[in-house]
mmCIF file of C-alpha atoms in Angstrom:
data_model
loop_
_atom_site.group_PDB
_atom_site.id
_atom_site.type_symbol
_atom_site.label_atom_id
_atom_site.label_comp_id
_atom_site.label_asym_id
_atom_site.label_seq_id
_atom_site.Cartn_x
_atom_site.Cartn_y
_atom_site.Cartn_z
ATOM 1 C CA MET Z 1 33.292 -38.123 5.466
ATOM 2 C CA ARG Z 2 32.819 -35.451 8.150
ATOM 3 C CA LYS Z 3 34.226 -31.961 7.236
ATOM 4 C CA LEU Z 4 37.175 -30.989 9.535
ATOM 5 C CA ILE Z 5 37.314 -27.439 10.642
ATOM 6 C CA PRO Z 6 40.655 -26.256 12.147
ATOM 7 C CA CYS Z 7 40.939 -24.809 15.569
ATOM 8 C CA ILE Z 8 43.318 -21.935 15.782
ATOM 9 C CA PHE Z 9 45.325 -20.257 18.628
ATOM 10 C CA ILE Z 10 45.220 -16.502 18.544
ATOM 11 C CA LEU Z 11 47.307 -14.166 20.625
ATOM 12 C CA VAL Z 12 45.765 -10.921 21.633
ATOM 13 C CA LEU Z 13 47.659 -8.089 23.393
ATOM 14 C CA TRP Z 14 45.578 -5.945 25.678
ATOM 15 C CA PHE Z 15 47.251 -2.660 26.605
ATOM 16 C CA GLY Z 16 44.264 -1.369 28.285
ATOM 17 C CA CYS Z 17 41.083 0.476 27.016
ATOM 18 C CA ASP Z 18 38.772 3.110 28.211
ATOM 19 C CA ASP Z 19 35.901 1.720 26.182
ATOM 20 C CA ASN Z 20 33.536 -0.899 27.618
ATOM 21 C CA LEU Z 21 34.065 -3.246 24.600
ATOM 22 C CA ILE Z 22 37.249 -4.185 22.880
ATOM 23 C CA SER Z 23 36.906 -4.060 19.066
ATOM 24 C CA PRO Z 24 36.111 -7.121 17.122
ATOM 25 C CA LEU Z 25 38.864 -9.608 16.544
ATOM 26 C CA ALA Z 26 39.744 -8.561 12.975
ATOM 27 C CA ASP Z 27 40.588 -4.963 14.261
ATOM 28 C CA ILE Z 28 43.033 -5.708 16.929
ATOM 29 C CA PRO Z 29 46.589 -7.092 16.759
ATOM 30 C CA GLN Z 30 46.577 -10.974 16.476
ATOM 31 C CA LYS Z 31 48.795 -13.820 15.712
ATOM 32 C CA THR Z 32 47.810 -17.274 14.457
ATOM 33 C CA ILE Z 33 49.807 -19.754 16.360
ATOM 34 C CA GLU Z 34 48.922 -23.170 14.925
ATOM 35 C CA ASP Z 35 46.003 -25.257 13.639
ATOM 36 C CA LEU Z 36 44.938 -27.409 16.511
ATOM 37 C CA SER Z 37 42.032 -29.717 15.599
ATOM 38 C CA HIS Z 38 38.455 -29.399 14.264
ATOM 39 C CA SER Z 39 36.869 -29.578 17.730
ATOM 40 C CA PRO Z 40 36.333 -26.927 20.499
ATOM 41 C CA VAL Z 41 38.795 -26.873 23.267
ATOM 42 C CA ASP Z 42 36.982 -27.902 26.397
ATOM 43 C CA TRP Z 43 39.647 -27.483 29.047
ATOM 44 C CA ILE Z 44 42.584 -25.154 29.719
ATOM 45 C CA SER Z 45 45.123 -24.839 32.518
ATOM 46 C CA PHE Z 46 48.487 -23.246 33.092
ATOM 47 C CA SER Z 47 51.586 -24.707 34.780
ATOM 48 C CA PRO Z 48 52.427 -23.179 38.192
ATOM 49 C CA ASP Z 49 55.326 -21.288 36.762
ATOM 50 C CA GLY Z 50 53.144 -19.869 33.906
ATOM 51 C CA ASN Z 51 55.503 -21.189 31.244
ATOM 52 C CA TYR Z 52 53.215 -23.807 29.907
ATOM 53 C CA MET Z 53 49.555 -24.173 28.972
ATOM 54 C CA ILE Z 54 47.719 -27.465 28.571
ATOM 55 C CA THR Z 55 44.573 -27.829 26.541
ATOM 56 C CA ALA Z 56 42.262 -30.663 25.610
ATOM 57 C CA SER Z 57 39.945 -31.011 22.746
ATOM 58 C CA PRO Z 58 37.699 -33.917 21.587
ATOM 59 C CA GLU Z 59 37.862 -35.901 18.288
ATOM 60 C CA ASP Z 60 34.105 -36.535 18.718
ATOM 61 C CA GLU Z 61 31.562 -36.878 21.402
ATOM 62 C CA THR Z 62 33.196 -39.906 22.987
ATOM 63 C CA SER Z 63 36.959 -39.355 22.769
ATOM 64 C CA TRP Z 64 39.588 -37.019 23.897
ATOM 65 C CA SER Z 65 41.776 -36.729 20.847
ATOM 66 C CA ASN Z 66 44.226 -34.077 21.603
ATOM 67 C CA ILE Z 67 45.939 -33.087 24.810
ATOM 68 C CA ILE Z 68 48.429 -30.370 23.812
ATOM 69 C CA VAL Z 69 51.017 -28.752 25.922
ATOM 70 C CA ARG Z 70 52.593 -25.360 24.790
ATOM 71 C CA ASN Z 71 55.505 -23.218 25.858
ATOM 72 C CA VAL Z 72 53.784 -19.821 26.390
ATOM 73 C CA SER Z 73 56.904 -18.074 27.712
ATOM 74 C CA ASN Z 74 57.815 -15.024 25.646
ATOM 75 C CA TYR Z 75 54.676 -15.645 23.568
ATOM 76 C CA LYS Z 76 56.307 -18.475 21.718
ATOM 77 C CA PHE Z 77 53.270 -20.881 22.153
ATOM 78 C CA ASP Z 78 55.511 -23.697 20.918
ATOM 79 C CA THR Z 79 54.006 -27.168 21.043
ATOM 80 C CA THR Z 80 56.185 -29.251 23.278
ATOM 81 C CA THR Z 81 53.890 -32.349 23.674
ATOM 82 C CA LYS Z 82 50.816 -33.962 22.133
ATOM 83 C CA TYR Z 83 48.928 -36.952 23.555
ATOM 84 C CA GLN Z 84 46.236 -39.237 22.291
ATOM 85 C CA ILE Z 85 44.028 -40.769 24.937
ATOM 86 C CA PRO Z 86 41.881 -43.853 24.162
ATOM 87 C CA ASP Z 87 38.250 -42.949 23.548
ATOM 88 C CA THR Z 88 37.028 -45.941 25.457
ATOM 89 C CA PHE Z 89 37.997 -44.362 28.735
ATOM 90 C CA ILE Z 90 37.291 -40.645 28.468
ATOM 91 C CA THR Z 91 34.011 -39.169 29.579
ATOM 92 C CA ARG Z 92 32.307 -35.963 28.480
ATOM 93 C CA GLN Z 93 29.865 -34.031 30.503
ATOM 94 C CA PHE Z 94 27.060 -33.157 27.998
ATOM 95 C CA THR Z 95 29.082 -31.657 25.157
ATOM 96 C CA MET Z 96 30.989 -29.075 27.124
ATOM 97 C CA VAL Z 97 33.604 -30.285 29.614
ATOM 98 C CA TYR Z 98 36.272 -32.856 30.332
ATOM 99 C CA SER Z 99 37.776 -33.361 33.783
ATOM 100 C CA GLY Z 100 41.572 -32.955 33.922
ATOM 101 C CA ILE Z 101 44.245 -31.546 36.144
ATOM 102 C CA LEU Z 102 47.677 -30.071 35.483
ATOM 103 C CA THR Z 103 49.299 -30.919 38.747
ATOM 104 C CA GLU Z 104 51.760 -29.004 40.875
ATOM 105 C CA ASN Z 105 54.353 -31.589 39.774
ATOM 106 C CA PHE Z 106 54.318 -30.296 36.251
ATOM 107 C CA LYS Z 107 57.901 -29.017 36.407
ATOM 108 C CA THR Z 108 59.409 -31.848 38.447
ATOM 109 C CA THR Z 109 60.712 -35.255 37.402
ATOM 110 C CA GLU Z 110 57.413 -36.781 38.653
ATOM 111 C CA LYS Z 111 55.113 -35.307 35.974
ATOM 112 C CA TYR Z 112 51.587 -36.594 35.623
ATOM 113 C CA PHE Z 113 48.055 -35.510 34.865
ATOM 114 C CA ILE Z 114 44.726 -36.858 35.773
ATOM 115 C CA VAL Z 115 41.769 -37.300 33.489
ATOM 116 C CA GLY Z 116 38.110 -38.231 34.350
ATOM 117 C CA ARG Z 117 36.804 -41.299 32.668
ATOM 118 C CA ARG Z 118 33.693 -43.549 32.856
ATOM 119 C CA ALA Z 119 33.698 -45.278 36.222
ATOM 120 C CA GLY Z 120 36.734 -43.410 37.499
ATOM 121 C CA ALA Z 121 39.761 -41.526 36.795
ATOM 122 C CA ASN Z 122 43.109 -42.304 35.132
ATOM 123 C CA ILE Z 123 46.469 -40.901 36.144
ATOM 124 C CA TYR Z 124 48.900 -40.665 33.139
ATOM 125 C CA GLU Z 125 52.697 -40.051 33.300
ATOM 126 C CA PHE Z 126 53.643 -36.859 31.667
ATOM 127 C CA ARG Z 127 56.186 -37.659 28.965
ATOM 128 C CA THR Z 128 57.702 -35.833 25.996
ATOM 129 C CA THR Z 129 56.548 -38.552 23.657
ATOM 130 C CA GLY Z 130 53.123 -38.704 21.850
ATOM 131 C CA THR Z 131 51.904 -41.546 23.969
ATOM 132 C CA ALA Z 132 50.321 -40.945 27.383
ATOM 133 C CA ASN Z 133 51.410 -43.824 29.577
ATOM 134 C CA LEU Z 134 48.791 -44.964 32.008
ATOM 135 C CA PHE Z 135 50.199 -45.006 35.546
ATOM 136 C CA LYS Z 136 47.149 -45.899 37.670
ATOM 137 C CA SER Z 137 43.289 -46.077 37.458
ATOM 138 C CA ILE Z 138 40.899 -44.998 40.258
ATOM 139 C CA LEU Z 139 37.456 -46.555 40.265
ATOM 140 C CA MET Z 140 34.178 -44.553 40.822
ATOM 141 C CA SER Z 141 30.638 -45.204 39.759
ATOM 142 C CA GLY Z 142 29.094 -43.036 37.076
ATOM 143 C CA GLU Z 143 31.208 -40.649 34.986
ATOM 144 C CA VAL Z 144 33.917 -38.595 36.677
ATOM 145 C CA VAL Z 145 33.383 -35.038 35.322
ATOM 146 C CA LYS Z 146 35.312 -32.900 37.849
ATOM 147 C CA LEU Z 147 38.476 -33.297 39.707
ATOM 148 C CA ALA Z 148 40.523 -31.278 42.284
ATOM 149 C CA LEU Z 149 44.034 -32.061 43.728
ATOM 150 C CA TYR Z 150 45.512 -30.973 47.048
ATOM 151 C CA ASN Z 151 49.280 -31.198 47.755
ATOM 152 C CA ASP Z 152 49.793 -33.871 45.083
ATOM 153 C CA SER Z 153 48.159 -36.398 47.462
ATOM 154 C CA LEU Z 154 44.484 -35.659 48.091
ATOM 155 C CA LEU Z 155 42.359 -36.242 45.015
ATOM 156 C CA VAL Z 156 38.604 -35.380 44.942
ATOM 157 C CA CYS Z 157 36.471 -36.843 42.083
ATOM 158 C CA GLY Z 158 33.031 -35.704 41.303
ATOM 159 C CA ASN Z 159 30.666 -37.581 38.994
ATOM 160 C CA ASN Z 160 27.605 -37.059 36.915
ATOM 161 C CA ILE Z 161 25.220 -38.257 39.533
ATOM 162 C CA GLY Z 162 26.214 -35.869 42.225
ATOM 163 C CA ALA Z 163 28.682 -37.955 44.271
ATOM 164 C CA ILE Z 164 32.219 -37.117 45.291
ATOM 165 C CA LYS Z 165 35.081 -39.473 46.456
ATOM 166 C CA ILE Z 166 38.148 -38.365 48.270
ATOM 167 C CA TRP Z 167 41.373 -40.351 47.648
ATOM 168 C CA ASP Z 168 44.704 -40.385 49.375
ATOM 169 C CA LEU Z 169 46.996 -40.980 46.444
ATOM 170 C CA LYS Z 170 50.180 -41.313 48.549
ATOM 171 C CA ASN Z 171 48.732 -44.261 50.503
ATOM 172 C CA ASP Z 172 46.475 -45.487 47.772
ATOM 173 C CA ARG Z 173 43.273 -45.489 49.778
ATOM 174 C CA LEU Z 174 39.769 -44.150 49.671
ATOM 175 C CA VAL Z 175 39.335 -41.554 52.448
ATOM 176 C CA ARG Z 176 35.571 -40.856 52.039
ATOM 177 C CA SER Z 177 32.530 -41.195 49.807
ATOM 178 C CA ILE Z 178 29.806 -38.489 49.937
ATOM 179 C CA THR Z 179 26.515 -38.283 48.292
ATOM 180 C CA ALA Z 180 26.897 -34.628 47.709
ATOM 181 C CA HIS Z 181 24.230 -33.444 45.158
ATOM 182 C CA THR Z 182 21.235 -34.538 43.248
ATOM 183 C CA GLY Z 183 22.725 -33.318 39.973
ATOM 184 C CA SER Z 184 25.989 -33.644 38.066
ATOM 185 C CA ILE Z 185 28.943 -31.916 39.760
ATOM 186 C CA SER Z 186 30.075 -28.775 38.052
ATOM 187 C CA GLY Z 187 32.936 -27.655 40.146
ATOM 188 C CA ILE Z 188 35.297 -28.817 42.979
ATOM 189 C CA LEU Z 189 37.669 -26.630 44.990
ATOM 190 C CA ILE Z 190 40.007 -27.567 47.804
ATOM 191 C CA THR Z 191 41.108 -24.849 50.242
ATOM 192 C CA GLN Z 192 44.639 -24.131 50.804
ATOM 193 C CA ASN Z 193 44.753 -25.962 54.204
ATOM 194 C CA GLY Z 194 43.251 -29.091 52.739
ATOM 195 C CA LYS Z 195 40.564 -29.125 55.387
ATOM 196 C CA THR Z 196 37.586 -28.026 53.346
ATOM 197 C CA ILE Z 197 36.058 -28.890 49.999
ATOM 198 C CA ILE Z 198 33.620 -26.762 48.053
ATOM 199 C CA THR Z 199 31.424 -28.328 45.359
ATOM 200 C CA SER Z 200 28.774 -27.036 42.887
ATOM 201 C CA SER Z 201 26.217 -28.772 40.903
ATOM 202 C CA TYR Z 202 23.598 -28.586 38.204
ATOM 203 C CA ASP Z 203 21.053 -29.111 41.109
ATOM 204 C CA ASN Z 204 21.499 -25.273 41.683
ATOM 205 C CA SER Z 205 23.597 -25.602 44.852
ATOM 206 C CA ILE Z 206 26.985 -24.941 46.265
ATOM 207 C CA ILE Z 207 27.989 -26.856 49.236
ATOM 208 C CA ILE Z 208 30.996 -26.380 51.762
ATOM 209 C CA TRP Z 209 32.241 -29.700 53.147
ATOM 210 C CA ARG Z 210 34.596 -30.539 56.046
ATOM 211 C CA VAL Z 211 37.151 -33.230 54.868
ATOM 212 C CA SER Z 212 37.689 -34.861 58.274
ATOM 213 C CA ASP Z 213 34.159 -36.165 58.628
ATOM 214 C CA GLY Z 214 32.401 -35.363 55.367
ATOM 215 C CA LYS Z 215 29.899 -33.020 57.070
ATOM 216 C CA ALA Z 216 28.097 -30.422 55.006
ATOM 217 C CA LEU Z 217 28.862 -27.166 56.677
ATOM 218 C CA HIS Z 218 27.003 -24.564 54.532
ATOM 219 C CA THR Z 219 24.766 -24.699 51.470
ATOM 220 C CA MET Z 220 24.200 -21.801 49.021
ATOM 221 C CA TYR Z 221 21.891 -21.652 45.987
ATOM 222 C CA HIS Z 222 21.389 -20.244 42.583
ATOM 223 C CA ASP Z 223 17.964 -19.919 40.791
ATOM 224 C CA ASN Z 224 19.245 -22.333 38.111
ATOM 225 C CA SER Z 225 22.072 -24.704 37.425
ATOM 226 C CA VAL Z 226 25.524 -23.696 38.874
ATOM 227 C CA THR Z 227 28.041 -24.074 36.007
ATOM 228 C CA GLY Z 228 31.281 -23.011 37.820
ATOM 229 C CA ILE Z 229 33.041 -21.839 40.857
ATOM 230 C CA SER Z 230 36.385 -20.069 41.606
ATOM 231 C CA ILE Z 231 38.085 -18.918 44.838
ATOM 232 C CA SER Z 232 40.313 -15.884 45.279
ATOM 233 C CA PRO Z 233 43.895 -16.591 46.052
ATOM 234 C CA ASP Z 234 43.536 -15.168 49.587
ATOM 235 C CA GLU Z 235 40.387 -17.222 49.945
ATOM 236 C CA LYS Z 236 38.350 -14.176 51.032
ATOM 237 C CA TYR Z 237 35.827 -14.703 48.147
ATOM 238 C CA LEU Z 238 34.160 -17.605 46.533
ATOM 239 C CA VAL Z 239 32.475 -16.821 43.213
ATOM 240 C CA SER Z 240 29.767 -18.950 41.469
ATOM 241 C CA VAL Z 241 28.088 -18.710 38.194
ATOM 242 C CA GLY Z 242 25.138 -20.290 36.550
ATOM 243 C CA LEU Z 243 22.376 -20.592 34.076
ATOM 244 C CA ASP Z 244 20.371 -17.955 36.097
ATOM 245 C CA LYS Z 245 22.750 -15.374 34.671
ATOM 246 C CA ASN Z 246 23.931 -14.421 37.984
ATOM 247 C CA ILE Z 247 27.508 -13.980 39.464
ATOM 248 C CA HIS Z 248 27.384 -14.577 43.232
ATOM 249 C CA LEU Z 249 30.156 -13.645 45.605
ATOM 250 C CA TRP Z 250 30.228 -15.673 48.882
ATOM 251 C CA ASN Z 251 32.359 -16.058 52.008
ATOM 252 C CA PRO Z 252 33.997 -19.445 51.421
ATOM 253 C CA ILE Z 253 34.217 -20.264 55.173
ATOM 254 C CA SER Z 254 30.819 -19.130 56.461
ATOM 255 C CA GLY Z 255 28.870 -19.288 53.232
ATOM 256 C CA ASP Z 256 27.642 -15.793 53.782
ATOM 257 C CA TRP Z 257 26.406 -13.897 50.744
ATOM 258 C CA TYR Z 258 28.363 -10.704 49.712
ATOM 259 C CA ARG Z 259 27.076 -9.558 46.377
ATOM 260 C CA THR Z 260 25.268 -10.565 43.233
ATOM 261 C CA ILE Z 261 26.308 -9.302 39.741
ATOM 262 C CA LYS Z 262 23.621 -9.602 37.039
ATOM 263 C CA ASP Z 263 24.610 -10.632 33.503
ATOM 264 C CA ASN Z 264 22.584 -10.926 30.395
ATOM 265 C CA ASP Z 265 23.016 -14.549 29.367
ATOM 266 C CA TRP Z 266 23.892 -17.997 30.670
ATOM 267 C CA ILE Z 267 27.289 -18.130 32.142
ATOM 268 C CA ASN Z 268 29.453 -21.232 31.545
ATOM 269 C CA ALA Z 269 32.953 -20.353 32.901
ATOM 270 C CA VAL Z 270 34.488 -18.233 35.671
ATOM 271 C CA ALA Z 271 38.086 -17.600 36.897
ATOM 272 C CA PHE Z 272 39.555 -15.395 39.647
ATOM 273 C CA SER Z 273 42.632 -13.328 38.683
ATOM 274 C CA PRO Z 274 45.833 -14.217 40.736
ATOM 275 C CA ASP Z 275 45.941 -10.620 42.034
ATOM 276 C CA LYS Z 276 42.405 -11.010 43.626
ATOM 277 C CA SER Z 277 40.984 -7.888 42.007
ATOM 278 C CA THR Z 278 39.137 -9.300 38.936
ATOM 279 C CA ILE Z 279 36.708 -12.044 37.958
ATOM 280 C CA ALA Z 280 36.583 -13.245 34.453
ATOM 281 C CA THR Z 281 33.372 -14.872 33.086
ATOM 282 C CA GLY Z 282 32.316 -16.281 29.847
ATOM 283 C CA GLY Z 283 28.932 -17.421 28.576
ATOM 284 C CA ASP Z 284 26.411 -17.998 25.788
ATOM 285 C CA ASP Z 285 26.795 -14.296 24.543
ATOM 286 C CA ASN Z 286 30.335 -15.227 23.211
ATOM 287 C CA ILE Z 287 31.936 -12.504 25.324
ATOM 288 C CA VAL Z 288 34.617 -12.689 28.065
ATOM 289 C CA LYS Z 289 33.805 -10.151 30.741
ATOM 290 C CA LEU Z 290 36.105 -8.822 33.439
ATOM 291 C CA TRP Z 291 34.412 -7.667 36.695
ATOM 292 C CA ASP Z 292 35.845 -5.547 39.559
ATOM 293 C CA VAL Z 293 35.590 -7.626 42.639
ATOM 294 C CA SER Z 294 35.286 -4.663 45.076
ATOM 295 C CA THR Z 295 32.516 -2.802 43.211
ATOM 296 C CA GLY Z 296 30.880 -5.568 41.116
ATOM 297 C CA LYS Z 297 31.155 -3.325 38.118
ATOM 298 C CA LYS Z 298 32.089 -4.571 34.618
ATOM 299 C CA ILE Z 299 35.712 -3.302 33.727
ATOM 300 C CA ILE Z 300 35.637 -4.459 30.132
ATOM 301 C CA ALA Z 301 34.111 -6.959 27.611
ATOM 302 C CA ILE Z 302 36.317 -8.875 25.247
ATOM 303 C CA ASN Z 303 34.264 -9.634 22.174
ATOM 304 C CA ASN Z 304 36.670 -11.829 20.140
ATOM 305 C CA HIS Z 305 34.853 -15.111 19.941
ATOM 306 C CA SER Z 306 32.082 -16.041 17.674
ATOM 307 C CA GLY Z 307 30.836 -19.029 19.820
ATOM 308 C CA ARG Z 308 29.745 -19.637 23.354
ATOM 309 C CA ILE Z 309 32.629 -19.556 25.849
ATOM 310 C CA LEU Z 310 33.545 -22.993 27.175
ATOM 311 C CA ALA Z 311 36.652 -22.464 29.376
ATOM 312 C CA LEU Z 312 38.691 -19.736 31.066
ATOM 313 C CA ALA Z 313 42.138 -19.858 32.738
ATOM 314 C CA TYR Z 314 44.587 -17.198 34.128
ATOM 315 C CA SER Z 315 48.238 -17.943 33.995
ATOM 316 C CA LYS Z 316 49.646 -18.227 37.579
ATOM 317 C CA ASP Z 317 51.177 -14.710 37.408
ATOM 318 C CA GLY Z 318 48.078 -13.167 36.017
ATOM 319 C CA LYS Z 319 49.817 -12.094 32.891
ATOM 320 C CA TYR Z 320 47.547 -14.135 30.501
ATOM 321 C CA LEU Z 321 43.895 -14.973 30.351
ATOM 322 C CA ALA Z 322 43.028 -17.839 28.071
ATOM 323 C CA SER Z 323 39.584 -18.391 26.765
ATOM 324 C CA SER Z 324 38.119 -21.110 24.609
ATOM 325 C CA ALA Z 325 34.753 -21.257 22.751
ATOM 326 C CA THR Z 326 32.678 -23.274 20.429
ATOM 327 C CA ASP Z 327 34.149 -21.264 17.543
ATOM 328 C CA LYS Z 328 37.126 -23.604 17.902
ATOM 329 C CA LYS Z 329 39.495 -20.858 18.908
ATOM 330 C CA ILE Z 330 41.726 -20.268 22.027
ATOM 331 C CA ILE Z 331 42.459 -16.557 22.559
ATOM 332 C CA ILE Z 332 45.208 -15.545 24.763
ATOM 333 C CA THR Z 333 44.861 -12.018 26.090
ATOM 334 C CA GLU Z 334 47.812 -10.251 27.763
ATOM 335 C CA MET Z 335 46.522 -8.518 30.924
ATOM 336 C CA LYS Z 336 48.229 -5.103 31.386
#
């Protein structure tokens, strides 16, 4: 029988620090919230109001065993819902990432979430029971490894062979199919007006697409696989990270290069802060780093994980930064 190792939630309060490195986990205030599972959490998102956090962790390499929703208001971190998803549907990209979306309908009566799967994506109704009710399936070749949703109607799916499909959910129709990249999709963004899509891939490229005709407008490159992208709330900056240990800042409209920040190890995750001032990154050195957008300088390094970082997410108000790693921990840091 395989040995099960618990995954724990830890709450970290950051009240500011002049040093460049926060002290190790044992030396700072912490709170163990709950044993979660024996597997690393591969995906994190916050609800639009910031009151809930949803995470996903696998049972093994072919299943998604735990989708957990927590009430994060007032640092309660109470578990409100747990789901089990059938392992025959869910896909994993290598051993790192699942696709999934916590939609803008999270707080309405029409609650649902979308999960990437083999040969498509599944839309599940969001219920308070422990069973995720399948609402609809969308078909796509390959394994859907990344998703993005615009205005609860436009869904973009990206697969492990570099293709993307754009779906009109309200009218239940396929808008467009694009052979986008020669490697697996690693990130998808939709701009606020819904007219532009930005994709990244393990083929070392980032491409800006026009939705109306599927035309590639601009292509940018890393020297190695691109592992993630994020866009500032004002859409002034696009940030990309990769296995070349670089953090690139781009103009998300023109594709023009602004700045490169050099890191010291592979970077696996990136997130823009809601106040537009900070970029959070995490990589194989087990450290979450915060970077000043205007100067490109490192603000602080949060050295609380003992495994490589898998996922990062800011709450919508920027109050919390959540990180997960192969050490099977999720750490919530309060930004002050």
